N, C-alpha and C. Protein backbone atom coordinates (compact mmCIF):
# COMPACT_ATOMS: atom_id res chain seq x y z
N UNK A 1 56.93 18.64 -0.61
CA UNK A 1 56.21 17.72 0.12
C UNK A 1 56.02 16.48 -0.75
N UNK A 2 56.24 15.36 -0.36
CA UNK A 2 56.15 14.13 -1.04
C UNK A 2 54.97 13.35 -0.46
N UNK A 3 53.98 12.74 -1.44
CA UNK A 3 52.86 12.08 -1.02
C UNK A 3 53.18 10.63 -0.83
N UNK A 4 52.61 9.90 0.17
CA UNK A 4 52.81 8.52 0.19
C UNK A 4 52.19 7.81 -0.90
N UNK A 5 52.60 6.57 -1.25
CA UNK A 5 51.95 5.81 -2.14
C UNK A 5 50.46 5.55 -1.88
N UNK A 6 50.18 5.37 -0.67
CA UNK A 6 48.69 4.95 -0.26
C UNK A 6 47.81 6.34 -0.42
N UNK A 7 48.31 7.38 -0.10
CA UNK A 7 47.63 8.65 -0.16
C UNK A 7 47.45 8.97 -1.61
N UNK A 8 48.50 8.78 -2.41
CA UNK A 8 48.39 9.06 -3.96
C UNK A 8 47.39 8.14 -4.52
N UNK A 9 47.21 6.90 -4.16
CA UNK A 9 46.33 5.90 -4.76
C UNK A 9 44.90 6.40 -4.35
N UNK A 10 44.71 6.79 -3.11
CA UNK A 10 43.34 7.27 -2.66
C UNK A 10 42.97 8.45 -3.41
N UNK A 11 43.83 9.40 -3.63
CA UNK A 11 43.61 10.57 -4.33
C UNK A 11 43.17 10.30 -5.81
N UNK A 12 43.84 9.32 -6.50
CA UNK A 12 43.51 8.89 -7.81
C UNK A 12 42.25 8.32 -7.90
N UNK A 13 41.80 7.49 -6.87
CA UNK A 13 40.49 6.74 -6.89
C UNK A 13 39.40 7.75 -6.73
N UNK A 14 39.68 8.83 -5.89
CA UNK A 14 38.64 9.88 -5.71
C UNK A 14 38.44 10.72 -6.92
N UNK A 15 39.50 11.02 -7.56
CA UNK A 15 39.26 11.80 -8.84
C UNK A 15 38.58 10.89 -9.95
N UNK A 16 38.96 9.73 -9.92
CA UNK A 16 38.35 8.80 -10.92
C UNK A 16 36.84 8.68 -10.67
N UNK A 17 36.47 8.62 -9.47
CA UNK A 17 35.12 8.45 -9.11
C UNK A 17 34.33 9.60 -9.53
N UNK A 18 34.90 10.87 -9.71
CA UNK A 18 34.09 11.99 -10.17
C UNK A 18 34.16 12.24 -11.57
N UNK A 19 34.84 11.51 -12.36
CA UNK A 19 34.92 11.75 -13.78
C UNK A 19 33.72 11.09 -14.38
N UNK A 20 33.35 11.46 -15.67
CA UNK A 20 32.18 10.93 -16.45
C UNK A 20 32.75 9.65 -17.04
N UNK A 21 31.77 8.71 -17.07
CA UNK A 21 32.06 7.33 -17.72
C UNK A 21 32.42 7.55 -19.17
N UNK A 22 33.33 6.69 -19.63
CA UNK A 22 33.63 6.72 -21.03
C UNK A 22 32.73 5.66 -21.77
N UNK A 23 32.11 6.20 -22.82
CA UNK A 23 31.18 5.31 -23.48
C UNK A 23 32.12 4.70 -24.67
N UNK A 24 31.70 3.49 -24.99
CA UNK A 24 32.44 2.89 -26.11
C UNK A 24 32.23 3.55 -27.43
N UNK A 25 30.96 3.88 -27.71
CA UNK A 25 30.57 4.48 -28.97
C UNK A 25 30.00 6.00 -28.71
N UNK A 26 30.85 6.90 -29.16
CA UNK A 26 30.49 8.35 -28.85
C UNK A 26 29.18 8.73 -29.55
N UNK A 27 28.92 8.00 -30.65
CA UNK A 27 27.61 8.38 -31.30
C UNK A 27 26.39 7.84 -30.84
N UNK A 28 26.51 6.93 -29.75
CA UNK A 28 25.46 6.31 -29.15
C UNK A 28 24.68 7.44 -28.31
N UNK A 29 23.27 7.49 -28.39
CA UNK A 29 22.66 8.50 -27.54
C UNK A 29 22.67 8.16 -26.09
N UNK A 30 22.71 9.13 -25.23
CA UNK A 30 22.72 9.02 -23.79
C UNK A 30 21.41 8.35 -23.41
N UNK A 31 21.35 7.53 -22.29
CA UNK A 31 20.12 6.97 -21.95
C UNK A 31 19.14 8.05 -21.38
N UNK A 32 17.87 7.84 -21.69
CA UNK A 32 16.90 8.88 -21.13
C UNK A 32 16.21 8.30 -19.92
N UNK A 33 16.25 8.99 -18.83
CA UNK A 33 15.67 8.50 -17.50
C UNK A 33 14.34 9.21 -17.45
N UNK A 34 13.18 8.42 -17.50
CA UNK A 34 11.86 8.92 -17.34
C UNK A 34 11.62 9.27 -15.96
N UNK A 35 10.87 10.38 -15.69
CA UNK A 35 10.44 10.66 -14.30
C UNK A 35 9.52 9.56 -13.87
N UNK A 36 9.33 9.35 -12.63
CA UNK A 36 8.27 8.46 -12.00
C UNK A 36 6.94 9.16 -12.10
N UNK A 37 5.97 8.52 -12.64
CA UNK A 37 4.71 9.05 -12.69
C UNK A 37 3.81 8.71 -11.42
N UNK A 38 3.72 9.58 -10.57
CA UNK A 38 3.05 9.43 -9.27
C UNK A 38 1.52 9.44 -9.39
N UNK A 39 1.02 9.72 -10.45
CA UNK A 39 -0.38 9.64 -10.71
C UNK A 39 -0.92 8.38 -11.46
N UNK A 40 0.02 7.49 -11.77
CA UNK A 40 -0.46 6.33 -12.45
C UNK A 40 -1.07 5.39 -11.46
N UNK A 41 -2.14 4.71 -11.90
CA UNK A 41 -2.81 3.74 -11.09
C UNK A 41 -1.79 2.53 -10.80
N UNK A 42 -1.88 2.01 -9.64
CA UNK A 42 -0.99 0.77 -9.16
C UNK A 42 -1.84 -0.50 -9.46
N UNK A 43 -1.18 -1.53 -9.67
CA UNK A 43 -1.93 -2.86 -9.86
C UNK A 43 -2.88 -3.10 -8.63
N UNK A 44 -4.01 -3.88 -8.91
CA UNK A 44 -4.94 -4.17 -7.80
C UNK A 44 -4.25 -5.10 -6.85
N UNK A 45 -4.57 -5.02 -5.69
CA UNK A 45 -3.98 -6.06 -4.61
C UNK A 45 -5.16 -6.56 -3.76
N UNK A 46 -5.61 -7.73 -3.84
CA UNK A 46 -6.76 -8.24 -3.02
C UNK A 46 -6.39 -8.15 -1.51
N UNK A 47 -7.38 -7.97 -0.63
CA UNK A 47 -7.20 -8.06 0.66
C UNK A 47 -7.24 -9.55 1.01
N UNK A 48 -6.18 -9.88 1.95
CA UNK A 48 -6.02 -11.30 2.36
C UNK A 48 -6.66 -11.38 3.76
N UNK A 49 -7.03 -12.64 4.06
CA UNK A 49 -7.62 -13.00 5.38
C UNK A 49 -6.88 -14.29 5.93
N UNK A 50 -7.08 -14.37 7.19
CA UNK A 50 -6.55 -15.69 7.79
C UNK A 50 -5.29 -15.59 8.36
N UNK A 51 -4.58 -14.45 8.63
CA UNK A 51 -3.35 -14.29 9.19
C UNK A 51 -3.08 -14.81 10.54
N UNK A 52 -4.08 -14.98 11.36
CA UNK A 52 -3.88 -15.39 12.68
C UNK A 52 -4.14 -16.98 12.94
N UNK A 53 -4.26 -17.63 11.82
CA UNK A 53 -4.26 -19.06 11.74
C UNK A 53 -5.69 -19.64 11.91
N UNK A 54 -5.78 -20.96 11.68
CA UNK A 54 -7.00 -21.53 11.65
C UNK A 54 -7.89 -21.67 12.98
N UNK A 55 -7.33 -21.21 14.04
CA UNK A 55 -8.06 -21.11 15.32
C UNK A 55 -8.75 -19.77 15.73
N UNK A 56 -8.49 -18.83 14.85
CA UNK A 56 -9.02 -17.51 15.10
C UNK A 56 -9.72 -16.87 13.87
N UNK A 57 -10.50 -15.82 14.26
CA UNK A 57 -11.29 -15.26 13.12
C UNK A 57 -10.44 -15.03 11.90
N UNK A 58 -11.02 -14.90 10.85
CA UNK A 58 -10.29 -14.53 9.46
C UNK A 58 -9.80 -13.21 9.44
N UNK A 59 -10.47 -12.23 10.10
CA UNK A 59 -9.93 -10.90 10.30
C UNK A 59 -9.96 -10.59 11.82
N UNK A 60 -8.75 -10.04 12.25
CA UNK A 60 -8.41 -9.98 13.71
C UNK A 60 -9.31 -8.72 14.44
N UNK A 61 -9.68 -7.87 13.66
CA UNK A 61 -10.32 -6.62 14.28
C UNK A 61 -11.52 -6.12 13.57
N UNK A 62 -12.22 -5.31 14.32
CA UNK A 62 -13.41 -4.69 13.81
C UNK A 62 -13.34 -3.17 14.07
N UNK A 63 -13.65 -2.38 13.09
CA UNK A 63 -13.58 -0.91 13.28
C UNK A 63 -14.58 -0.20 12.74
N UNK A 64 -14.61 1.15 12.90
CA UNK A 64 -15.69 1.95 12.24
C UNK A 64 -15.02 3.20 11.64
N UNK A 65 -15.66 3.58 10.52
CA UNK A 65 -15.23 4.80 9.69
C UNK A 65 -15.32 6.05 10.58
N UNK A 66 -14.21 6.91 10.76
CA UNK A 66 -14.35 8.16 11.42
C UNK A 66 -13.50 9.12 10.96
N UNK A 67 -13.44 10.30 11.42
CA UNK A 67 -12.50 11.40 11.21
C UNK A 67 -12.37 11.71 9.61
N UNK A 68 -13.50 11.76 9.01
CA UNK A 68 -13.34 12.00 7.55
C UNK A 68 -13.90 13.44 7.18
N UNK A 69 -14.21 14.29 8.18
CA UNK A 69 -14.64 15.56 7.88
C UNK A 69 -16.07 15.81 8.60
N UNK A 70 -16.33 17.13 8.52
CA UNK A 70 -17.62 17.49 9.22
C UNK A 70 -18.83 17.64 8.24
N UNK A 71 -18.59 17.50 6.94
CA UNK A 71 -19.72 17.53 6.09
C UNK A 71 -20.59 16.31 6.22
N UNK A 72 -21.99 16.43 6.06
CA UNK A 72 -22.81 15.25 6.29
C UNK A 72 -22.67 14.32 5.18
N UNK A 73 -22.21 14.68 3.93
CA UNK A 73 -21.87 13.72 2.96
C UNK A 73 -20.59 13.21 2.89
N UNK A 74 -19.71 13.46 3.79
CA UNK A 74 -18.30 13.01 3.73
C UNK A 74 -18.25 11.49 3.73
N UNK A 75 -17.34 11.00 2.86
CA UNK A 75 -17.22 9.50 2.72
C UNK A 75 -15.76 9.18 2.59
N UNK A 76 -15.45 7.98 3.14
CA UNK A 76 -14.13 7.56 3.04
C UNK A 76 -13.84 6.70 1.77
N UNK A 77 -12.89 7.16 1.00
CA UNK A 77 -12.47 6.35 -0.28
C UNK A 77 -11.98 5.15 -0.06
N UNK A 78 -12.54 3.98 -0.66
CA UNK A 78 -11.96 2.60 -0.58
C UNK A 78 -11.31 2.42 -1.96
N UNK A 79 -10.13 2.01 -1.97
CA UNK A 79 -9.21 1.74 -3.13
C UNK A 79 -8.89 0.14 -3.29
N UNK A 80 -8.54 -0.10 -4.51
CA UNK A 80 -8.33 -1.53 -4.82
C UNK A 80 -6.86 -1.88 -4.59
N UNK A 81 -6.05 -1.09 -4.00
CA UNK A 81 -4.75 -1.42 -3.60
C UNK A 81 -4.25 -0.45 -2.56
N UNK A 82 -3.33 -0.62 -1.70
CA UNK A 82 -2.90 0.21 -0.68
C UNK A 82 -1.95 1.25 -1.05
N UNK A 83 -2.59 2.20 -1.81
CA UNK A 83 -1.87 3.34 -2.39
C UNK A 83 -2.84 4.49 -2.91
N UNK A 84 -2.39 5.69 -2.58
CA UNK A 84 -3.30 6.83 -2.93
C UNK A 84 -3.55 6.89 -4.39
N UNK A 85 -2.73 6.31 -5.24
CA UNK A 85 -2.96 6.37 -6.66
C UNK A 85 -3.76 5.18 -7.28
N UNK A 86 -4.12 4.22 -6.33
CA UNK A 86 -4.88 3.08 -6.65
C UNK A 86 -6.39 3.55 -7.07
N UNK A 87 -7.00 2.68 -7.94
CA UNK A 87 -8.35 2.99 -8.41
C UNK A 87 -9.35 3.08 -7.21
N UNK A 88 -10.19 3.93 -7.17
CA UNK A 88 -11.24 4.24 -6.18
C UNK A 88 -12.32 3.16 -6.68
N UNK A 89 -12.71 2.25 -5.75
CA UNK A 89 -13.86 1.26 -5.90
C UNK A 89 -15.03 1.50 -5.12
N UNK A 90 -14.99 2.31 -4.23
CA UNK A 90 -16.21 2.56 -3.27
C UNK A 90 -15.94 3.77 -2.38
N UNK A 91 -16.94 4.09 -1.61
CA UNK A 91 -16.78 5.15 -0.57
C UNK A 91 -17.69 4.89 0.54
N UNK A 92 -17.30 4.99 1.81
CA UNK A 92 -18.04 4.50 2.96
C UNK A 92 -18.34 5.77 3.87
N UNK A 93 -19.55 5.81 4.44
CA UNK A 93 -19.87 6.96 5.25
C UNK A 93 -19.38 6.82 6.58
N UNK A 94 -19.35 7.85 7.38
CA UNK A 94 -19.01 7.87 8.81
C UNK A 94 -19.82 6.94 9.48
N UNK A 95 -19.21 6.12 10.42
CA UNK A 95 -19.99 5.18 11.05
C UNK A 95 -20.17 3.69 10.53
N UNK A 96 -19.69 3.58 9.29
CA UNK A 96 -19.76 2.32 8.66
C UNK A 96 -18.87 1.26 9.31
N UNK A 97 -19.25 0.13 9.58
CA UNK A 97 -18.54 -0.85 10.28
C UNK A 97 -17.70 -1.69 9.29
N UNK A 98 -16.42 -2.03 9.66
CA UNK A 98 -15.59 -2.64 8.78
C UNK A 98 -14.83 -3.84 9.52
N UNK A 99 -14.58 -4.99 8.89
CA UNK A 99 -13.65 -5.96 9.51
C UNK A 99 -12.33 -5.44 8.89
N UNK A 100 -11.31 -5.45 9.90
CA UNK A 100 -9.92 -4.97 9.51
C UNK A 100 -8.99 -6.18 9.47
N UNK A 101 -8.65 -6.53 8.27
CA UNK A 101 -7.98 -7.86 7.90
C UNK A 101 -6.50 -7.96 7.74
N UNK A 102 -6.13 -6.70 7.14
CA UNK A 102 -4.50 -6.82 6.74
C UNK A 102 -4.14 -5.37 6.92
N UNK A 103 -2.90 -5.32 7.26
CA UNK A 103 -2.16 -3.85 7.30
C UNK A 103 -0.94 -3.87 6.32
N UNK A 104 -0.82 -2.90 5.52
CA UNK A 104 0.32 -2.63 4.74
C UNK A 104 0.66 -1.03 4.80
N UNK A 105 1.77 -0.90 5.56
CA UNK A 105 2.12 0.54 5.80
C UNK A 105 1.04 1.23 6.55
N UNK A 106 0.57 2.38 5.93
CA UNK A 106 -0.51 3.19 6.71
C UNK A 106 -1.85 2.79 6.20
N UNK A 107 -2.05 1.68 5.44
CA UNK A 107 -3.24 1.19 4.89
C UNK A 107 -3.72 -0.04 5.52
N UNK A 108 -5.13 -0.16 5.49
CA UNK A 108 -5.76 -1.37 6.11
C UNK A 108 -6.71 -1.93 5.08
N UNK A 109 -6.54 -3.26 4.96
CA UNK A 109 -7.42 -4.13 4.05
C UNK A 109 -8.66 -4.34 4.78
N UNK A 110 -9.74 -3.87 4.18
CA UNK A 110 -11.02 -4.10 4.85
C UNK A 110 -11.97 -5.01 4.13
N UNK A 111 -12.95 -5.53 4.95
CA UNK A 111 -14.08 -6.27 4.40
C UNK A 111 -15.28 -5.59 4.93
N UNK A 112 -16.30 -5.28 4.06
CA UNK A 112 -17.52 -4.65 4.60
C UNK A 112 -18.81 -5.09 3.78
N UNK A 113 -19.93 -4.98 4.38
CA UNK A 113 -21.05 -5.30 3.72
C UNK A 113 -21.55 -4.20 2.93
N UNK A 114 -22.12 -4.49 1.73
CA UNK A 114 -22.56 -3.44 0.78
C UNK A 114 -23.80 -2.80 1.38
N UNK A 115 -23.90 -1.45 1.04
CA UNK A 115 -25.05 -0.51 1.41
C UNK A 115 -25.26 -0.56 2.99
N UNK A 116 -24.37 -0.76 3.80
CA UNK A 116 -24.52 -0.62 5.26
C UNK A 116 -25.27 -1.74 5.83
N UNK A 117 -25.49 -2.91 5.21
CA UNK A 117 -26.17 -4.03 5.71
C UNK A 117 -25.33 -4.68 6.88
N UNK A 118 -25.72 -5.59 7.53
CA UNK A 118 -25.11 -6.30 8.55
C UNK A 118 -23.90 -7.06 8.07
N UNK A 119 -22.70 -6.78 8.62
CA UNK A 119 -21.53 -7.47 8.08
C UNK A 119 -21.31 -8.86 8.68
N UNK A 120 -22.28 -9.38 9.57
CA UNK A 120 -22.02 -10.62 10.09
C UNK A 120 -21.91 -11.73 9.09
N UNK A 121 -22.53 -11.59 7.87
CA UNK A 121 -22.56 -12.58 6.83
C UNK A 121 -21.39 -12.47 5.94
N UNK A 122 -20.39 -11.65 6.25
CA UNK A 122 -19.23 -11.50 5.40
C UNK A 122 -18.25 -12.71 5.53
N UNK A 123 -18.31 -13.35 6.56
CA UNK A 123 -17.45 -14.68 6.71
C UNK A 123 -16.13 -14.33 7.34
N UNK A 124 -15.93 -13.07 7.90
CA UNK A 124 -14.74 -12.64 8.56
C UNK A 124 -14.61 -13.02 10.11
N UNK A 125 -15.67 -13.34 10.61
CA UNK A 125 -15.79 -13.58 12.04
C UNK A 125 -15.61 -15.15 12.31
N UNK A 126 -15.26 -15.86 11.41
CA UNK A 126 -15.04 -17.25 11.54
C UNK A 126 -13.61 -17.58 11.02
N UNK A 127 -13.04 -18.62 11.53
CA UNK A 127 -11.74 -19.02 11.05
C UNK A 127 -11.75 -19.52 9.63
N UNK A 128 -10.57 -19.34 8.96
CA UNK A 128 -10.37 -19.97 7.65
C UNK A 128 -9.09 -20.86 7.82
N UNK A 129 -8.90 -21.74 7.02
CA UNK A 129 -7.83 -22.87 7.00
C UNK A 129 -6.43 -22.18 6.85
N UNK A 130 -6.33 -21.36 5.83
CA UNK A 130 -5.02 -20.78 5.48
C UNK A 130 -5.26 -19.38 5.07
N UNK A 131 -4.17 -18.67 5.07
CA UNK A 131 -4.14 -17.23 4.54
C UNK A 131 -4.51 -17.27 2.97
N UNK A 132 -5.52 -16.42 2.62
CA UNK A 132 -6.03 -16.42 1.32
C UNK A 132 -6.50 -15.15 1.04
N UNK A 133 -6.81 -14.85 -0.36
CA UNK A 133 -7.46 -13.65 -0.80
C UNK A 133 -8.80 -13.79 -0.37
N UNK A 134 -9.49 -12.60 0.08
CA UNK A 134 -10.93 -12.51 0.42
C UNK A 134 -11.65 -12.60 -0.86
N UNK A 135 -12.70 -13.52 -0.94
CA UNK A 135 -13.37 -13.48 -2.30
C UNK A 135 -14.92 -13.67 -2.05
N UNK A 136 -15.38 -12.81 -1.05
CA UNK A 136 -16.84 -12.58 -1.03
C UNK A 136 -17.41 -13.31 0.19
N UNK A 137 -18.63 -13.08 0.42
CA UNK A 137 -19.76 -12.51 -0.39
C UNK A 137 -19.83 -10.94 -0.28
N UNK A 138 -18.99 -10.25 0.61
CA UNK A 138 -19.11 -8.97 0.81
C UNK A 138 -18.11 -8.16 -0.08
N UNK A 139 -17.92 -6.87 0.16
CA UNK A 139 -16.91 -6.15 -0.62
C UNK A 139 -15.57 -6.04 0.21
N UNK A 140 -14.57 -5.77 -0.50
CA UNK A 140 -13.30 -5.38 0.14
C UNK A 140 -12.56 -4.34 -0.52
N UNK A 141 -11.53 -3.81 0.21
CA UNK A 141 -10.62 -2.84 -0.43
C UNK A 141 -9.83 -2.33 0.60
N UNK A 142 -9.06 -1.14 0.27
CA UNK A 142 -8.06 -0.55 1.04
C UNK A 142 -8.49 0.81 1.56
N UNK A 143 -8.21 1.18 2.73
CA UNK A 143 -8.39 2.50 3.32
C UNK A 143 -7.20 2.99 4.13
N UNK A 144 -6.88 4.29 4.30
CA UNK A 144 -5.97 4.72 5.13
C UNK A 144 -6.39 4.49 6.65
N UNK A 145 -5.42 4.02 7.55
CA UNK A 145 -5.71 3.71 8.90
C UNK A 145 -6.17 4.98 9.74
N UNK A 146 -5.87 6.16 9.31
CA UNK A 146 -6.11 7.37 9.90
C UNK A 146 -7.59 7.47 10.07
N UNK A 147 -8.37 6.85 9.35
CA UNK A 147 -9.85 7.08 9.22
C UNK A 147 -10.62 6.04 9.80
N UNK A 148 -9.99 5.15 10.57
CA UNK A 148 -10.68 4.01 11.23
C UNK A 148 -10.51 4.10 12.74
N UNK A 149 -11.63 3.73 13.43
CA UNK A 149 -11.50 3.68 14.91
C UNK A 149 -11.69 2.18 15.37
N UNK A 150 -10.64 1.70 16.01
CA UNK A 150 -10.62 0.27 16.39
C UNK A 150 -11.79 0.06 17.41
N UNK A 151 -12.68 -0.83 17.13
CA UNK A 151 -13.89 -1.22 18.07
C UNK A 151 -13.54 -2.42 18.87
N UNK A 152 -12.97 -3.38 18.22
CA UNK A 152 -12.82 -4.79 18.79
C UNK A 152 -11.67 -5.47 18.08
N UNK A 153 -10.78 -6.04 18.86
CA UNK A 153 -9.67 -6.90 18.31
C UNK A 153 -8.36 -6.42 18.82
């Protein structure tokens, strides 16, 4: 049986693809590939407001903390970035009201009043001129969207 030149070329390419690369210097050590550290903190990511433009509220929705368990002292962890390994910055009780400002994957950037006070003074119910980082006067952070119930928006 004789192989066609095209089939012979494809066979050579397939075999070459399976071979180990040749290094210029055999004394050079092989590169070390470090495993990904899934426990490392991720960089802080500020919550941004104003995505709906200057004619609408700075945050499009309002929600309430829910579904965090049956214990009376159960609290929802607030993080400084949208990741489970991000630094914990606060914790909110069931029923706490939050402005829902930004979504990243399964995370929501929220703004909330400290100590359960009225969040009307947080500035999220009024328009802002451009999209920007939220800079107070209330607190902000990131929570999993599974633990928020949409109330308005």
